[in-house]
Each structure stands twice: as structure tokens, then as C-alpha cells.
């Protein structure tokens, strides 16, 4: 099985909304106090043959590409790594100097995944998820491994500049 990644097109709109709803309960997500309709953001879709294997939505702002949602639908088959690699390539196309994202304190598997791929924890926001529940009350109280969800962790990957292309 070979994982491929491509940018979502308007024809993928329903698929993107379905995948977001499956993973997040709806296309609406909240991070760092901001409510996003992730289905309206640019997206990358990972495929195993003709089957969706993952989805990443993002936004470019200033010097960074923020990964807003990131879901590998199949684990340990390369979809997550392929999506992250494609997001870094997209960031470079936009001349961004970093790729960053928010995750929650319970998401231990994601923290392992990101750190093994070079992202570093650059900030911890205690109580941020508690505040986000005001914008999206359906955010669960308890997450992975029975851990209460309270805090946001910001992870970032600094991209090196190539002086020959500047």
C-alpha cells in the first residue's frame, strides 16, 4: 500500500466535512480561543489507494503555517508522516519559517508522533481547553487514556531558510 497526499479540491468538500465530523464531532473546532470552520480551510488528504487515510487542515498567517486539524485514519501506515511532510512542503511554498499546531494535554500519542518528527513544545496554556468549552461545549472533559482535558500545548517546527532561494 502506498500513501499519497494531494490538496483537497472543491469536489472533496463533502468528504472533508464527513472526515472532520467523524474525528471532531463537527467541522467546527476551537484552538487557542479561536473558533474555526475547518471545512472552509485549505486541506490535504492522504490516500491509501482509493481510500482516505488522513486529513490535515491548515491556515497560513504571517510567518507560519498553522495545522488546525490533523487526523490519520489509519495508524502506523505512513499517512500521518505523509501529511506532515506535505504540510511542511506547503509551508515552504508560502515562505513560512515555521509549522505549528495546538494539541491537548491528553493526546500522548500525538505528542510522541510530533516530537519524533522534530516538533518541539514551545508553549503550554493551562486551562485553555476549559475556556474553549465556552465556544464549543461539546469538547469532552476526559480524553485519551482517561486523562482530563484542560490544557493546550503548542508545538512548532522551525524551517531553515535556503539562502539560494531568497
Tab-separated table of C-alpha atoms in Angstrom:
chain	number	residue	atom	x	y	z
A	1	UNK	CA	0.000	0.000	0.000
A	2	UNK	CA	1.375	3.401	-0.988
A	3	UNK	CA	0.214	6.563	0.742
A	4	UNK	CA	-0.224	9.606	-1.484
A	5	UNK	CA	-1.216	13.119	-0.455
A	6	UNK	CA	-2.963	15.746	-2.515
A	7	UNK	CA	-4.614	19.079	-1.888
A	8	UNK	CA	-8.360	18.926	-1.391
A	9	UNK	CA	-10.423	20.314	-4.258
A	10	UNK	CA	-13.967	21.718	-4.276
A	11	UNK	CA	-15.126	18.226	-5.289
A	12	UNK	CA	-13.786	16.956	-1.929
A	13	UNK	CA	-15.929	19.328	0.154
A	14	UNK	CA	-18.376	16.629	1.355
A	15	UNK	CA	-15.565	14.180	2.098
A	16	UNK	CA	-13.679	16.794	4.131
A	17	UNK	CA	-16.812	17.666	6.137
A	18	UNK	CA	-17.523	13.969	6.753
A	19	UNK	CA	-13.978	13.250	7.930
A	20	UNK	CA	-13.970	16.293	10.210
A	21	UNK	CA	-17.313	15.312	11.709
A	22	UNK	CA	-16.079	11.760	12.279
A	23	UNK	CA	-12.955	12.970	14.090
A	24	UNK	CA	-14.128	16.173	15.784
A	25	UNK	CA	-17.907	15.808	16.113
A	26	UNK	CA	-18.426	18.599	13.571
A	27	UNK	CA	-16.362	20.699	11.162
A	28	UNK	CA	-16.172	23.360	13.898
A	29	UNK	CA	-13.018	23.223	16.018
A	30	UNK	CA	-11.609	25.569	18.646
A	31	UNK	CA	-7.915	26.214	19.235
A	32	UNK	CA	-6.190	28.991	21.165
A	33	UNK	CA	-9.545	30.670	21.750
A	34	UNK	CA	-10.432	30.838	18.062
A	35	UNK	CA	-13.404	29.018	16.534
A	36	UNK	CA	-12.693	27.621	13.056
A	37	UNK	CA	-14.892	26.044	10.420
A	38	UNK	CA	-12.174	23.611	9.407
A	39	UNK	CA	-14.148	22.542	6.338
A	40	UNK	CA	-13.577	26.031	4.898
A	41	UNK	CA	-9.786	25.862	5.338
A	42	UNK	CA	-7.242	24.562	2.835
A	43	UNK	CA	-6.810	20.819	3.308
A	44	UNK	CA	-4.512	17.961	2.418
A	45	UNK	CA	-5.926	14.449	2.043
A	46	UNK	CA	-3.860	11.277	2.400
A	47	UNK	CA	-4.957	8.264	0.389
A	48	UNK	CA	-4.204	4.541	0.558
A	49	UNK	CA	-5.121	3.578	-2.984
A	50	UNK	CA	-8.728	4.844	-3.305
A	51	UNK	CA	-9.406	5.017	0.441
A	52	UNK	CA	-8.972	8.201	2.501
A	53	UNK	CA	-6.222	7.602	5.072
A	54	UNK	CA	-5.964	11.041	6.675
A	55	UNK	CA	-6.854	14.712	6.607
A	56	UNK	CA	-4.947	17.834	7.578
A	57	UNK	CA	-6.439	21.342	7.505
A	58	UNK	CA	-4.302	24.425	7.833
A	59	UNK	CA	-4.031	28.162	7.543
A	60	UNK	CA	-1.088	30.380	6.678
A	61	UNK	CA	-0.704	33.511	8.764
A	62	UNK	CA	2.343	35.727	8.875
A	63	UNK	CA	5.485	33.625	9.099
A	64	UNK	CA	3.793	30.362	9.969
A	65	UNK	CA	1.604	27.578	8.726
A	66	UNK	CA	-0.777	26.508	11.477
A	67	UNK	CA	-2.056	22.950	11.332
A	68	UNK	CA	-5.646	23.358	12.540
A	69	UNK	CA	-6.752	19.715	12.333
A	70	UNK	CA	-4.676	16.610	11.757
A	71	UNK	CA	-6.112	13.115	11.651
A	72	UNK	CA	-4.544	9.902	10.422
A	73	UNK	CA	-7.421	7.493	9.887
A	74	UNK	CA	-5.078	4.514	9.779
A	75	UNK	CA	-2.232	4.279	12.260
A	76	UNK	CA	1.315	3.153	11.601
A	77	UNK	CA	0.855	3.076	7.826
A	78	UNK	CA	2.520	6.361	6.903
A	79	UNK	CA	-0.488	8.643	6.447
A	80	UNK	CA	0.422	10.954	9.336
A	81	UNK	CA	4.035	11.294	8.261
A	82	UNK	CA	2.995	11.872	4.647
A	83	UNK	CA	0.539	14.590	5.695
A	84	UNK	CA	3.092	16.337	7.910
A	85	UNK	CA	5.703	16.178	5.136
A	86	UNK	CA	3.193	17.686	2.692
A	87	UNK	CA	2.305	20.436	5.184
A	88	UNK	CA	5.985	21.340	5.573
A	89	UNK	CA	6.306	21.489	1.775
A	90	UNK	CA	3.237	23.727	1.617
A	91	UNK	CA	4.753	25.979	4.313
A	92	UNK	CA	7.943	26.309	2.289
A	93	UNK	CA	5.890	27.239	-0.786
A	94	UNK	CA	4.405	30.074	1.284
A	95	UNK	CA	7.871	31.026	2.554
A	96	UNK	CA	6.799	30.313	6.115
A	97	UNK	CA	9.515	29.947	8.732
A	98	UNK	CA	7.622	27.536	10.953
A	99	UNK	CA	4.890	24.939	11.076
A	100	UNK	CA	2.942	24.895	14.307
A	101	UNK	CA	-0.096	23.359	15.924
A	102	UNK	CA	-2.064	23.038	19.124
A	103	UNK	CA	-2.833	19.756	20.845
A	104	UNK	CA	-4.256	18.898	24.232
A	105	UNK	CA	-2.642	17.536	27.375
A	106	UNK	CA	-4.286	14.110	26.971
A	107	UNK	CA	-3.050	13.497	23.422
A	108	UNK	CA	0.033	11.484	24.345
A	109	UNK	CA	0.192	9.529	21.080
A	110	UNK	CA	0.190	12.775	19.086
A	111	UNK	CA	2.844	14.306	21.332
A	112	UNK	CA	5.070	11.298	20.673
A	113	UNK	CA	4.389	11.462	16.924
A	114	UNK	CA	5.133	15.187	16.630
A	115	UNK	CA	8.263	15.177	18.766
A	116	UNK	CA	9.720	12.196	16.917
A	117	UNK	CA	9.354	14.270	13.742
A	118	UNK	CA	11.158	17.307	15.092
A	119	UNK	CA	8.384	19.475	16.502
A	120	UNK	CA	9.114	20.995	19.899
A	121	UNK	CA	6.803	22.056	22.692
A	122	UNK	CA	7.054	25.848	22.670
A	123	UNK	CA	4.168	26.807	24.960
A	124	UNK	CA	1.726	25.369	27.458
A	125	UNK	CA	-1.574	27.141	28.108
A	126	UNK	CA	-3.069	25.838	31.364
A	127	UNK	CA	-6.868	25.888	31.352
A	128	UNK	CA	-7.143	26.858	27.679
A	129	UNK	CA	-9.410	23.919	26.836
A	130	UNK	CA	-11.670	24.787	29.766
A	131	UNK	CA	-12.053	28.245	28.197
A	132	UNK	CA	-12.593	26.752	24.723
A	133	UNK	CA	-15.609	24.840	26.013
A	134	UNK	CA	-17.412	28.200	26.187
A	135	UNK	CA	-17.132	28.365	22.382
A	136	UNK	CA	-17.712	24.638	21.791
A	137	UNK	CA	-19.422	22.971	24.773
A	138	UNK	CA	-19.171	19.527	23.135
A	139	UNK	CA	-15.408	19.339	23.782
A	140	UNK	CA	-15.083	16.266	26.009
A	141	UNK	CA	-14.000	16.531	29.635
A	142	UNK	CA	-11.959	13.324	29.513
A	143	UNK	CA	-9.789	12.206	26.624
A	144	UNK	CA	-7.194	9.615	25.751
A	145	UNK	CA	-6.146	7.211	28.495
A	146	UNK	CA	-8.815	8.615	30.855
A	147	UNK	CA	-6.894	11.899	31.221
A	148	UNK	CA	-8.942	15.019	31.985
A	149	UNK	CA	-8.567	17.575	29.199
A	150	UNK	CA	-7.689	21.061	30.442
A	151	UNK	CA	-4.585	22.408	28.725
A	152	UNK	CA	-3.316	23.263	25.246
A	153	UNK	CA	0.239	22.571	24.182
A	154	UNK	CA	1.752	24.429	21.245
A	155	UNK	CA	4.315	22.553	19.186
A	156	UNK	CA	6.384	24.043	16.389
A	157	UNK	CA	8.907	23.055	13.774
A	158	UNK	CA	11.292	25.806	12.705
A	159	UNK	CA	12.055	25.677	8.995
A	160	UNK	CA	15.535	26.543	7.846
A	161	UNK	CA	15.910	29.120	5.131
A	162	UNK	CA	17.751	28.348	1.935
A	163	UNK	CA	19.774	31.484	1.120
A	164	UNK	CA	19.996	30.415	-2.527
A	165	UNK	CA	16.229	30.704	-2.976
A	166	UNK	CA	15.711	34.001	-1.192
